[in-house]
mmCIF file of C-alpha atoms in Angstrom:
data_model
loop_
_atom_site.group_PDB
_atom_site.id
_atom_site.type_symbol
_atom_site.label_atom_id
_atom_site.label_comp_id
_atom_site.label_asym_id
_atom_site.label_seq_id
_atom_site.Cartn_x
_atom_site.Cartn_y
_atom_site.Cartn_z
ATOM 1 C CA MET A 1302 0.129 0.108 -0.297
ATOM 2 C CA ILE A 1303 1.810 2.997 -0.748
ATOM 3 C CA GLU A 1304 0.408 5.842 1.045
ATOM 4 C CA PRO A 1305 -0.672 9.894 -0.893
ATOM 5 C CA VAL A 1306 1.595 11.801 1.172
ATOM 6 C CA THR A 1307 3.748 12.657 -0.981
ATOM 7 C CA GLY A 1308 7.752 14.459 0.559
ATOM 8 C CA ARG A 1309 9.960 17.549 -1.983
ATOM 9 C CA TYR A 1310 13.125 19.027 -1.065
ATOM 10 C CA LEU A 1311 12.668 23.184 -1.262
ATOM 11 C CA ARG A 1312 15.889 24.990 -1.460
ATOM 12 C CA LEU A 1313 15.529 28.600 -0.137
ATOM 13 C CA ASP A 1314 17.051 31.614 1.676
ATOM 14 C CA LEU A 1315 16.168 31.784 5.310
ATOM 15 C CA ALA A 1316 18.318 34.506 7.382
ATOM 16 C CA GLY A 1317 20.317 35.390 4.005
ATOM 17 C CA ARG A 1318 21.885 31.831 3.744
ATOM 18 C CA ALA A 1319 21.505 28.433 1.221
ATOM 19 C CA HIS A 1320 19.158 26.071 3.113
ATOM 20 C CA ARG A 1321 17.461 22.650 1.514
ATOM 21 C CA LEU A 1322 14.281 21.697 3.466
ATOM 22 C CA TYR A 1323 12.152 18.941 3.265
ATOM 23 C CA PHE A 1324 8.418 18.452 3.915
ATOM 24 C CA GLU A 1325 5.900 16.146 3.016
ATOM 25 C CA GLU A 1326 1.756 16.919 1.190
ATOM 26 C CA CYS A 1327 -1.606 15.535 1.236
ATOM 27 C CA GLY A 1328 -4.813 17.067 -0.224
ATOM 28 C CA LYS A 1329 -6.448 20.250 -1.615
ATOM 29 C CA GLY A 1330 -7.513 23.377 -0.523
ATOM 30 C CA ILE A 1331 -7.178 25.506 2.077
ATOM 31 C CA PRO A 1332 -3.084 25.220 2.819
ATOM 32 C CA LEU A 1333 -3.505 24.343 6.706
ATOM 33 C CA LEU A 1334 1.253 24.229 7.022
ATOM 34 C CA CYS A 1335 1.880 21.647 10.683
ATOM 35 C CA LEU A 1336 4.917 22.437 12.811
ATOM 36 C CA HIS A 1337 5.909 19.957 14.437
ATOM 37 C CA THR A 1338 8.221 20.488 17.744
ATOM 38 C CA ALA A 1339 11.358 20.756 19.115
ATOM 39 C CA GLY A 1340 14.062 18.379 18.254
ATOM 40 C CA ALA A 1341 11.624 15.950 16.273
ATOM 41 C CA ASP A 1342 10.159 16.213 12.111
ATOM 42 C CA GLY A 1343 7.675 16.091 9.881
ATOM 43 C CA ARG A 1344 6.074 13.386 11.162
ATOM 44 C CA GLN A 1345 4.205 13.485 13.879
ATOM 45 C CA TYR A 1346 1.643 14.759 11.242
ATOM 46 C CA ARG A 1347 1.797 11.890 9.756
ATOM 47 C CA ASP A 1348 -1.843 10.244 10.781
ATOM 48 C CA LEU A 1349 -2.994 13.651 10.004
ATOM 49 C CA LEU A 1350 -1.515 13.677 6.497
ATOM 50 C CA ASN A 1351 -3.385 10.392 5.954
ATOM 51 C CA ASP A 1352 -6.630 11.401 7.420
ATOM 52 C CA ALA A 1353 -9.059 11.581 4.391
ATOM 53 C CA ASP A 1354 -11.618 13.540 5.659
ATOM 54 C CA ILE A 1355 -9.306 16.465 6.631
ATOM 55 C CA THR A 1356 -7.399 16.281 3.138
ATOM 56 C CA ARG A 1357 -10.516 16.131 1.227
ATOM 57 C CA ASP A 1358 -10.392 20.114 1.732
ATOM 58 C CA PHE A 1359 -7.251 20.926 3.052
ATOM 59 C CA ARG A 1360 -3.593 20.896 1.538
ATOM 60 C CA CYS A 1361 -1.923 19.670 4.689
ATOM 61 C CA ILE A 1362 1.812 19.969 4.053
ATOM 62 C CA ALA A 1363 5.074 19.755 7.404
ATOM 63 C CA PHE A 1364 7.969 20.660 6.877
ATOM 64 C CA ASP A 1365 11.238 19.787 8.891
ATOM 65 C CA MET A 1366 12.478 22.297 10.381
ATOM 66 C CA PRO A 1367 16.102 23.138 9.112
ATOM 67 C CA TRP A 1368 18.930 20.814 11.515
ATOM 68 C CA HIS A 1369 16.103 18.746 11.902
ATOM 69 C CA GLY A 1370 14.574 15.148 10.054
ATOM 70 C CA LYS A 1371 15.385 15.604 6.354
ATOM 71 C CA SER A 1372 16.231 18.907 6.276
ATOM 72 C CA SER A 1373 20.081 19.968 6.420
ATOM 73 C CA PRO A 1374 21.641 22.347 8.469
ATOM 74 C CA PRO A 1375 23.013 25.171 6.881
ATOM 75 C CA ASP A 1376 27.037 25.165 5.098
ATOM 76 C CA GLY A 1377 29.175 25.549 8.107
ATOM 77 C CA TRP A 1378 26.791 24.091 11.263
ATOM 78 C CA TRP A 1379 29.782 22.780 11.808
ATOM 79 C CA GLU A 1380 31.850 25.510 13.472
ATOM 80 C CA GLU A 1381 28.407 26.961 15.819
ATOM 81 C CA GLU A 1382 25.962 26.431 17.979
ATOM 82 C CA TYR A 1383 22.268 25.528 17.185
ATOM 83 C CA ARG A 1384 20.186 28.211 18.891
ATOM 84 C CA LEU A 1385 16.722 29.131 17.508
ATOM 85 C CA THR A 1386 15.333 32.141 18.391
ATOM 86 C CA THR A 1387 11.678 33.768 17.917
ATOM 87 C CA ASP A 1388 12.613 35.106 14.497
ATOM 88 C CA LEU A 1389 15.131 33.528 13.087
ATOM 89 C CA TYR A 1390 11.451 30.630 13.012
ATOM 90 C CA THR A 1391 8.878 33.278 12.424
ATOM 91 C CA GLY A 1392 11.882 34.242 8.982
ATOM 92 C CA MET A 1393 11.409 30.851 8.231
ATOM 93 C CA ILE A 1394 8.097 29.751 8.903
ATOM 94 C CA MET A 1395 7.204 33.095 6.822
ATOM 95 C CA ALA A 1396 9.747 32.475 3.884
ATOM 96 C CA VAL A 1397 8.126 28.978 3.481
ATOM 97 C CA ILE A 1398 4.562 30.424 3.826
ATOM 98 C CA ASP A 1399 6.550 32.288 0.106
ATOM 99 C CA ALA A 1400 8.619 29.960 -1.146
ATOM 100 C CA LEU A 1401 5.641 28.011 -2.047
ATOM 101 C CA ALA A 1402 2.678 30.653 -2.313
ATOM 102 C CA LEU A 1403 0.147 29.390 -0.206
ATOM 103 C CA GLU A 1404 -2.663 32.263 0.143
ATOM 104 C CA ARG A 1405 -3.780 32.855 3.629
ATOM 105 C CA PRO A 1406 -2.862 29.056 5.225
ATOM 106 C CA LEU A 1407 -4.302 27.882 8.825
ATOM 107 C CA VAL A 1408 -1.242 27.111 10.611
ATOM 108 C CA LEU A 1409 -1.496 24.125 13.369
ATOM 109 C CA GLY A 1410 1.732 24.765 15.941
ATOM 110 C CA CYS A 1411 2.842 21.997 18.714
ATOM 111 C CA SER A 1412 4.407 23.358 21.918
ATOM 112 C CA ILE A 1413 7.132 25.252 20.434
ATOM 113 C CA GLY A 1414 4.422 25.251 16.864
ATOM 114 C CA GLY A 1415 1.442 26.364 19.730
ATOM 115 C CA ARG A 1416 3.883 28.639 20.942
ATOM 116 C CA ILE A 1417 5.361 30.373 17.766
ATOM 117 C CA VAL A 1418 2.390 30.235 16.593
ATOM 118 C CA LEU A 1419 1.604 33.353 18.633
ATOM 119 C CA ASP A 1420 3.555 35.302 16.573
ATOM 120 C CA LEU A 1421 2.315 35.176 14.045
ATOM 121 C CA ALA A 1422 -0.933 35.682 15.321
ATOM 122 C CA ALA A 1423 0.424 39.525 16.491
ATOM 123 C CA ARG A 1424 2.459 39.992 13.329
ATOM 124 C CA HIS A 1425 1.555 38.694 10.954
ATOM 125 C CA ALA A 1426 -2.327 38.558 10.732
ATOM 126 C CA ASP A 1427 -3.118 39.194 7.364
ATOM 127 C CA ARG A 1428 -1.033 36.650 5.499
ATOM 128 C CA LEU A 1429 -2.903 34.426 7.890
ATOM 129 C CA ARG A 1430 -6.635 32.627 8.035
ATOM 130 C CA GLY A 1431 -6.307 31.802 11.763
ATOM 131 C CA VAL A 1432 -3.586 29.526 14.160
ATOM 132 C CA ILE A 1433 -3.999 26.377 16.038
ATOM 133 C CA GLY A 1434 -1.314 25.433 18.912
ATOM 134 C CA LEU A 1435 -1.739 22.688 20.303
ATOM 135 C CA GLN A 1436 0.339 22.560 23.871
ATOM 136 C CA SER A 1437 0.584 26.498 23.184
ATOM 137 C CA SER A 1438 2.162 29.041 25.945
ATOM 138 C CA ALA A 1439 3.850 32.148 26.077
ATOM 139 C CA PHE A 1440 6.099 30.617 28.161
ATOM 140 C CA VAL A 1441 7.580 28.350 29.848
ATOM 141 C CA GLU A 1442 10.107 28.007 33.298
ATOM 142 C CA PRO A 1443 13.038 25.318 32.652
ATOM 143 C CA TYR A 1444 12.634 22.415 35.525
ATOM 144 C CA TYR A 1445 15.809 20.838 34.453
ATOM 145 C CA ASP A 1446 19.360 21.505 33.369
ATOM 146 C CA LEU A 1447 18.987 22.038 29.983
ATOM 147 C CA GLU A 1448 22.561 21.201 28.971
ATOM 148 C CA TRP A 1449 21.763 16.736 30.294
ATOM 149 C CA LEU A 1450 20.565 16.820 26.809
ATOM 150 C CA HIS A 1451 24.090 17.257 25.028
ATOM 151 C CA ARG A 1452 27.355 16.388 25.890
ATOM 152 C CA PRO A 1453 29.255 13.705 25.673
ATOM 153 C CA ASP A 1454 29.539 11.098 28.136
ATOM 154 C CA VAL A 1455 26.219 11.153 27.198
ATOM 155 C CA HIS A 1456 23.887 9.462 24.448
ATOM 156 C CA GLY A 1457 21.861 12.603 22.689
ATOM 157 C CA GLY A 1458 19.124 10.229 21.414
ATOM 158 C CA GLU A 1459 18.400 8.102 24.741
ATOM 159 C CA VAL A 1460 18.320 11.572 27.101
ATOM 160 C CA CYS A 1461 16.438 13.200 24.406
ATOM 161 C CA ALA A 1462 13.928 10.795 24.130
ATOM 162 C CA GLY A 1463 14.222 10.130 27.888
ATOM 163 C CA ILE A 1464 13.243 13.236 29.338
ATOM 164 C CA VAL A 1465 10.113 14.070 27.002
ATOM 165 C CA SER A 1466 9.367 9.798 27.634
ATOM 166 C CA GLY A 1467 6.594 11.188 30.678
ATOM 167 C CA LEU A 1468 5.328 13.972 28.490
ATOM 168 C CA VAL A 1469 3.233 11.789 26.303
ATOM 169 C CA ALA A 1470 -0.033 10.526 27.847
ATOM 170 C CA PRO A 1471 0.341 7.230 29.654
ATOM 171 C CA GLN A 1472 -2.901 6.664 27.737
ATOM 172 C CA SER A 1473 -1.890 6.730 23.700
ATOM 173 C CA PRO A 1474 -0.970 3.936 22.782
ATOM 174 C CA ALA A 1475 2.819 2.342 22.587
ATOM 175 C CA VAL A 1476 2.611 2.220 19.258
ATOM 176 C CA SER A 1477 2.771 5.856 18.912
ATOM 177 C CA ARG A 1478 4.484 6.490 21.836
ATOM 178 C CA TRP A 1479 7.932 4.619 21.175
ATOM 179 C CA GLU A 1480 7.283 6.517 17.104
ATOM 180 C CA THR A 1481 6.893 9.964 18.650
ATOM 181 C CA LEU A 1482 9.971 8.947 20.786
ATOM 182 C CA TRP A 1483 12.068 7.196 17.912
ATOM 183 C CA HIS A 1484 12.082 10.944 16.413
ATOM 184 C CA TYR A 1485 13.684 12.415 19.473
ATOM 185 C CA MET A 1486 16.157 9.672 19.804
ATOM 186 C CA GLN A 1487 17.434 10.457 15.927
ATOM 187 C CA GLY A 1488 17.414 14.301 16.427
ATOM 188 C CA GLY A 1489 21.435 15.726 15.475
ATOM 189 C CA PRO A 1490 23.433 17.130 18.739
ATOM 190 C CA GLY A 1491 22.927 20.261 20.460
ATOM 191 C CA VAL A 1492 19.581 19.919 18.141
ATOM 192 C CA PHE A 1493 16.882 19.723 20.656
ATOM 193 C CA ARG A 1494 18.882 21.742 23.530
ATOM 194 C CA GLY A 1495 18.610 24.876 20.486
ATOM 195 C CA ASP A 1496 15.118 24.579 20.256
ATOM 196 C CA LEU A 1497 14.202 25.120 23.626
ATOM 197 C CA HIS A 1498 16.738 28.150 24.006
ATOM 198 C CA PHE A 1499 13.315 29.296 21.904
ATOM 199 C CA TYR A 1500 11.168 27.614 24.250
ATOM 200 C CA LYS A 1501 12.536 28.258 28.024
ATOM 201 C CA GLU A 1502 14.695 30.820 27.505
ATOM 202 C CA GLU A 1503 15.002 33.693 23.862
ATOM 203 C CA GLY A 1504 11.493 33.050 23.346
ATOM 204 C CA ASP A 1505 9.244 35.049 26.554
ATOM 205 C CA LEU A 1506 5.773 36.122 23.876
ATOM 206 C CA ARG A 1507 4.300 37.599 26.947
ATOM 207 C CA PRO A 1508 4.646 41.297 26.018
ATOM 208 C CA LEU A 1509 3.480 40.545 22.259
ATOM 209 C CA LEU A 1510 0.281 38.583 23.595
ATOM 210 C CA ALA A 1511 -1.866 42.094 24.069
ATOM 211 C CA GLN A 1512 -0.712 42.505 19.970
ATOM 212 C CA ILE A 1513 -3.433 40.113 19.257
ATOM 213 C CA ASP A 1514 -5.823 40.564 17.658
ATOM 214 C CA THR A 1515 -8.036 37.501 17.072
ATOM 215 C CA ARG A 1516 -10.880 39.305 14.717
ATOM 216 C CA ARG A 1517 -8.011 39.878 12.204
ATOM 217 C CA CYS A 1518 -6.595 36.122 12.743
ATOM 218 C CA PRO A 1519 -8.361 33.414 15.021
ATOM 219 C CA VAL A 1520 -6.787 31.507 17.567
ATOM 220 C CA TRP A 1521 -7.267 27.900 18.907
ATOM 221 C CA MET A 1522 -5.214 26.282 21.276
ATOM 222 C CA LEU A 1523 -5.657 22.573 22.113
ATOM 223 C CA THR A 1524 -4.232 21.672 25.181
ATOM 224 C CA GLY A 1525 -3.138 17.660 26.711
ATOM 225 C CA ASP A 1526 -4.163 17.455 29.711
ATOM 226 C CA TYR A 1527 -1.030 14.878 31.250
ATOM 227 C CA ASP A 1528 1.613 18.460 29.666
ATOM 228 C CA TYR A 1529 3.472 18.696 32.571
ATOM 229 C CA SER A 1530 5.681 20.560 29.998
ATOM 230 C CA CYS A 1531 3.176 23.144 28.399
ATOM 231 C CA SER A 1532 0.781 23.121 31.552
ATOM 232 C CA PRO A 1533 -2.785 22.901 31.053
ATOM 233 C CA GLU A 1534 -3.209 26.194 33.020
ATOM 234 C CA ALA A 1535 0.119 28.179 31.452
ATOM 235 C CA THR A 1536 -2.338 27.572 28.010
ATOM 236 C CA LEU A 1537 -5.093 29.154 30.753
ATOM 237 C CA GLN A 1538 -3.542 31.790 31.892
ATOM 238 C CA THR A 1539 -2.218 32.605 27.485
ATOM 239 C CA ALA A 1540 -5.490 32.307 26.640
ATOM 240 C CA ALA A 1541 -7.338 34.491 29.503
ATOM 241 C CA GLN A 1542 -4.289 36.918 27.841
ATOM 242 C CA ILE A 1543 -5.999 36.694 23.901
ATOM 243 C CA PRO A 1544 -9.777 38.623 23.968
ATOM 244 C CA GLY A 1545 -10.961 36.591 22.149
ATOM 245 C CA ALA A 1546 -8.740 33.067 22.154
ATOM 246 C CA LYS A 1547 -10.741 30.243 22.519
ATOM 247 C CA ALA A 1548 -9.137 27.437 24.526
ATOM 248 C CA THR A 1549 -10.064 23.626 25.162
ATOM 249 C CA ILE A 1550 -8.089 21.535 27.903
ATOM 250 C CA MET A 1551 -8.089 17.418 26.480
ATOM 251 C CA ALA A 1552 -8.469 15.144 28.529
ATOM 252 C CA GLY A 1553 -6.170 11.750 27.666
ATOM 253 C CA LEU A 1554 -3.674 13.765 25.649
ATOM 254 C CA GLY A 1555 -0.103 14.883 26.174
ATOM 255 C CA HIS A 1556 2.857 17.048 24.809
ATOM 256 C CA PHE A 1557 2.815 15.402 21.643
ATOM 257 C CA PRO A 1558 -1.543 15.107 20.246
ATOM 258 C CA MET A 1559 -1.006 15.059 16.299
ATOM 259 C CA SER A 1560 1.928 12.104 17.083
ATOM 260 C CA GLU A 1561 0.735 10.115 20.466
ATOM 261 C CA ASN A 1562 -3.210 9.720 19.698
ATOM 262 C CA PHE A 1563 -4.382 11.430 17.177
ATOM 263 C CA ALA A 1564 -7.469 10.176 17.416
ATOM 264 C CA VAL A 1565 -8.208 11.750 20.364
ATOM 265 C CA LEU A 1566 -6.935 14.820 19.239
ATOM 266 C CA ARG A 1567 -9.247 14.049 15.632
ATOM 267 C CA PRO A 1568 -12.288 15.455 17.038
ATOM 268 C CA TYR A 1569 -11.350 18.487 18.351
ATOM 269 C CA LEU A 1570 -9.443 19.505 15.189
ATOM 270 C CA ARG A 1571 -12.247 18.883 13.551
ATOM 271 C CA GLU A 1572 -14.239 21.329 14.965
ATOM 272 C CA ILE A 1573 -11.875 23.293 14.438
ATOM 273 C CA LEU A 1574 -10.862 23.112 10.627
ATOM 274 C CA GLU A 1575 -15.127 22.976 10.446
ATOM 275 C CA ALA A 1576 -15.377 26.703 11.965
ATOM 276 C CA ILE A 1577 -12.730 27.467 8.695
ATOM 277 C CA LYS A 1578 -14.569 26.431 6.461
ATOM 278 C CA ALA A 1579 -17.454 28.020 7.080
ATOM 279 C CA PRO A 1580 -16.197 31.143 8.471
ATOM 280 C CA ASN A 1581 -19.263 32.584 8.579
ATOM 281 C CA GLU A 1582 -21.368 30.915 9.696
ATOM 282 C CA MET B 399 -5.433 -0.466 49.460
ATOM 283 C CA ARG B 400 -1.498 -1.254 48.322
ATOM 284 C CA ALA B 401 1.086 -2.749 50.354
ATOM 285 C CA ALA B 402 3.120 -0.643 52.402
ATOM 286 C CA PRO B 403 6.314 0.481 49.800
ATOM 287 C CA VAL B 404 9.023 -1.894 52.021
ATOM 288 C CA ASN B 405 6.619 -4.630 50.662
ATOM 289 C CA VAL B 406 6.199 -3.205 47.043
ATOM 290 C CA LEU B 407 10.586 -2.246 47.050
ATOM 291 C CA ALA B 408 10.737 -6.207 47.180
ATOM 292 C CA ARG B 409 9.764 -7.394 43.679
ATOM 293 C CA LEU B 410 11.695 -4.186 42.529
ATOM 294 C CA ALA B 411 14.722 -6.808 42.184
ATOM 295 C CA GLU B 412 13.360 -9.498 40.772
ATOM 296 C CA TYR B 413 10.918 -7.642 37.891
ATOM 297 C CA VAL B 414 14.064 -4.830 36.603
ATOM 298 C CA ASN B 415 16.500 -8.605 37.105
ATOM 299 C CA HIS B 416 14.380 -10.811 34.554
ATOM 300 C CA ASP B 417 13.015 -8.049 32.338
ATOM 301 C CA PRO B 418 14.883 -8.881 28.956
ATOM 302 C CA VAL B 419 14.605 -5.096 27.705
ATOM 303 C CA LEU B 420 15.901 -3.030 31.394
ATOM 304 C CA ARG B 421 18.565 -5.717 31.307
ATOM 305 C CA ARG B 422 19.764 -4.760 27.837
ATOM 306 C CA ARG B 423 19.108 -1.114 27.686
ATOM 307 C CA GLY B 424 20.808 -0.639 31.504
ATOM 308 C CA ARG B 425 23.555 -2.957 30.677
ATOM 309 C CA PHE B 426 26.095 0.064 31.350
ATOM 310 C CA LEU B 427 23.754 1.160 35.419
ATOM 311 C CA ASP B 428 26.497 1.021 38.137
ATOM 312 C CA ALA B 429 24.744 2.888 40.444
ATOM 313 C CA ASP B 430 24.956 3.289 44.091
ATOM 314 C CA MET B 431 21.775 4.889 45.262
ATOM 315 C CA LEU B 432 19.762 6.085 47.844
ATOM 316 C CA LEU B 433 15.453 6.230 47.349
ATOM 317 C CA GLU B 434 13.497 8.205 50.031
ATOM 318 C CA ILE B 435 10.070 7.737 50.003
ATOM 319 C CA GLY B 436 8.271 9.893 52.731
ATOM 320 C CA THR B 437 10.437 9.183 55.976
ATOM 321 C CA ALA B 438 11.783 5.721 54.786
ATOM 322 C CA GLN B 439 15.133 5.600 53.214
ATOM 323 C CA TRP B 440 16.843 2.320 51.485
ATOM 324 C CA LEU B 441 20.267 2.204 49.831
ATOM 325 C CA MET B 442 20.335 -0.159 46.203
ATOM 326 C CA THR B 443 23.493 -1.984 44.655
ATOM 327 C CA ILE B 444 22.691 -1.448 41.314
ATOM 328 C CA ARG B 445 25.733 -3.401 38.727
ATOM 329 C CA ASP B 446 25.417 -3.387 34.441
ATOM 330 C CA GLY B 447 21.539 -2.829 35.461
ATOM 331 C CA GLN B 448 21.193 -5.416 37.898
ATOM 332 C CA ILE B 449 19.759 -4.519 40.837
ATOM 333 C CA LEU B 450 21.930 -6.341 43.738
ATOM 334 C CA GLN B 451 20.934 -5.261 47.249
ATOM 335 C CA MET B 452 18.685 -3.407 48.727
ATOM 336 C CA ARG B 453 18.822 -3.057 52.486
ATOM 337 C CA THR B 454 17.354 -0.208 54.449
ATOM 338 C CA ALA B 455 20.006 2.339 55.055
ATOM 339 C CA SER B 456 22.113 3.682 58.042
ATOM 340 C CA PRO B 457 20.204 6.098 60.202
ATOM 341 C CA VAL B 458 23.533 7.335 61.052
ATOM 342 C CA MET B 459 26.397 6.698 57.531
ATOM 343 C CA ASN B 460 25.927 6.202 53.645
ATOM 344 C CA SER B 461 27.155 6.376 51.332
ATOM 345 C CA TRP B 462 25.526 6.614 48.158
ATOM 346 C CA THR B 463 25.923 7.994 43.782
ATOM 347 C CA PHE B 464 22.821 9.710 43.904
ATOM 348 C CA ALA B 465 19.892 9.739 45.771
ATOM 349 C CA MET B 466 15.795 9.700 44.405
ATOM 350 C CA ARG B 467 13.466 11.407 47.055
ATOM 351 C CA PHE B 468 10.127 10.642 47.090
ATOM 352 C CA ASP B 469 7.265 12.617 49.064
ATOM 353 C CA ALA B 470 5.604 9.284 50.187
ATOM 354 C CA VAL B 471 1.185 10.195 48.541
ATOM 355 C CA ALA B 472 3.312 11.021 45.894
ATOM 356 C CA TRP B 473 5.180 7.775 45.611
ATOM 357 C CA GLU B 474 1.985 5.991 46.157
ATOM 358 C CA LEU B 475 -0.264 7.832 42.769
ATOM 359 C CA PHE B 476 3.411 6.976 40.739
ATOM 360 C CA LEU B 477 2.449 3.126 41.372
ATOM 361 C CA THR B 478 -0.592 3.074 40.454
ATOM 362 C CA ARG B 479 -2.131 2.116 36.906
ATOM 363 C CA LEU B 480 -3.509 5.034 35.721
ATOM 364 C CA PRO B 481 -1.720 7.748 38.095
ATOM 365 C CA PRO B 482 -2.958 11.079 38.003
ATOM 366 C CA PRO B 483 -1.470 13.782 35.548
ATOM 367 C CA GLY B 484 1.280 15.311 37.439
ATOM 368 C CA THR B 485 2.194 11.552 38.692
ATOM 369 C CA HIS B 486 2.794 9.827 36.064
ATOM 370 C CA ASP B 487 6.525 10.465 35.644
ATOM 371 C CA LEU B 488 9.788 10.858 37.247
ATOM 372 C CA MET B 489 10.399 13.416 35.208
ATOM 373 C CA ALA B 490 6.051 14.807 35.902
ATOM 374 C CA LEU B 491 7.472 14.343 40.356
ATOM 375 C CA LEU B 492 10.182 16.588 39.575
ATOM 376 C CA ARG B 493 8.736 18.572 37.671
ATOM 377 C CA THR B 494 5.605 19.656 40.119
ATOM 378 C CA GLY B 495 8.300 19.179 43.233
ATOM 379 C CA ARG B 496 7.024 16.067 44.500
ATOM 380 C CA LEU B 497 11.180 14.251 43.856
ATOM 381 C CA ARG B 498 14.380 15.811 44.253
ATOM 382 C CA ILE B 499 17.352 13.995 42.596
ATOM 383 C CA GLU B 500 20.565 15.138 44.206
ATOM 384 C CA GLY B 501 24.258 13.847 43.440
ATOM 385 C CA ASN B 502 26.018 13.234 40.683
ATOM 386 C CA LEU B 503 23.195 12.686 38.779
ATOM 387 C CA HIS B 504 25.499 11.022 35.534
ATOM 388 C CA PRO B 505 23.936 7.964 35.846
ATOM 389 C CA PHE B 506 20.162 8.974 36.501
ATOM 390 C CA MET B 507 19.960 11.163 33.425
ATOM 391 C CA SER B 508 22.126 8.554 31.213
ATOM 392 C CA HIS B 509 20.517 6.255 31.726
ATOM 393 C CA LEU B 510 16.620 7.941 32.542
ATOM 394 C CA LEU B 511 14.382 5.433 30.507
ATOM 395 C CA TRP B 512 15.600 2.416 32.162
ATOM 396 C CA PHE B 513 14.774 4.345 35.749
ATOM 397 C CA LYS B 514 11.347 5.325 34.260
ATOM 398 C CA GLU B 515 10.951 1.957 33.579
ATOM 399 C CA ALA B 516 12.556 0.187 36.075
ATOM 400 C CA PHE B 517 10.780 1.798 39.100
ATOM 401 C CA ALA B 518 7.008 1.621 36.478
ATOM 402 C CA THR B 519 7.272 -2.613 37.118
ATOM 403 C CA LEU B 520 5.684 -2.151 40.681
ATOM 404 C CA ARG B 521 2.585 -0.749 38.959
ATOM 405 C CA ASP B 522 1.656 -4.723 38.338
ATOM 406 C CA ALA B 523 3.062 -5.482 41.377
ATOM 407 C CA PRO B 524 0.423 -7.177 44.213
#
């Protein structure tokens, strides 16, 4: 059986440097751009991209960020430390939107992706149809020493998977739990750590929330109750700062809803997608 | 009502040492660990991923590589078949302040999946 999902490479400049990005897509209609979590890649959206009820009306696209998955780091990477910032992240997403000529896409992001969609909503509202933040909040305080994620005497893949394994809800199927962890085990050295520079250090978006106008760019937030990184409380506190934002807490899901247990996420997501399809109802 | 921690812990070596996945995953793990649950303390000797010894800690002098100190209520919740959010994982307990880890953390962090799954074997303990 061959899946309908296709993968291609995109050549583009990001922050003035040449990049080769890998992306997968399926479907036609309203563009739905999907952003993976820190230290992982676009495979997290494999179930969404294979959902015919969604791809019937949405062109679903998931790209691997530079340094992740099948997207290479830029020339010279071996002489630098990878550190994601808000400006790099938003610039990358807008560059992908331009390169693929996506007209007013809906952007769906999880974790760091759920964070950056808030920046997109604040700064690029008129270019977007709306944003959906999974496990989304404006800031997360560090709760462990991030240096453990990248040091020569600890296996990076195993410690990264170990750090996030408890973020998968206990109810999620073993096959999806371990697929999610495998993506972390495959991450390049220091890449998860570099993403968390944005998530836990540089990317505090709390001052930006007041600028979000949900009449121009609607904001939905969906958070699993087993997530202790972006907790339900953090999502609700963030949503309370954005007039018009709609936040829902989902029982029995953790930090990776689309990857750990898509069947549970699916009805919440479908409800939003139906609203997007019929904006005036 | 669950068995007292000491009775459950007596099964830990049996479960871990007979689990082929944990034996493989822990094959390079050596540690002398202090395990604290509430006010009770044990010393666990781990070599090549096998729990060789578990004994009640001395009230006055103990040597250990690192210590795991569990809140007693959180420990009980962690061992339930479906723990509530925040008690279902060692990192979740750390995040919520109901587990503290001290000392040389290298054995713990380099074998994080091992420790999580070793303690989780007790969820099936009678």
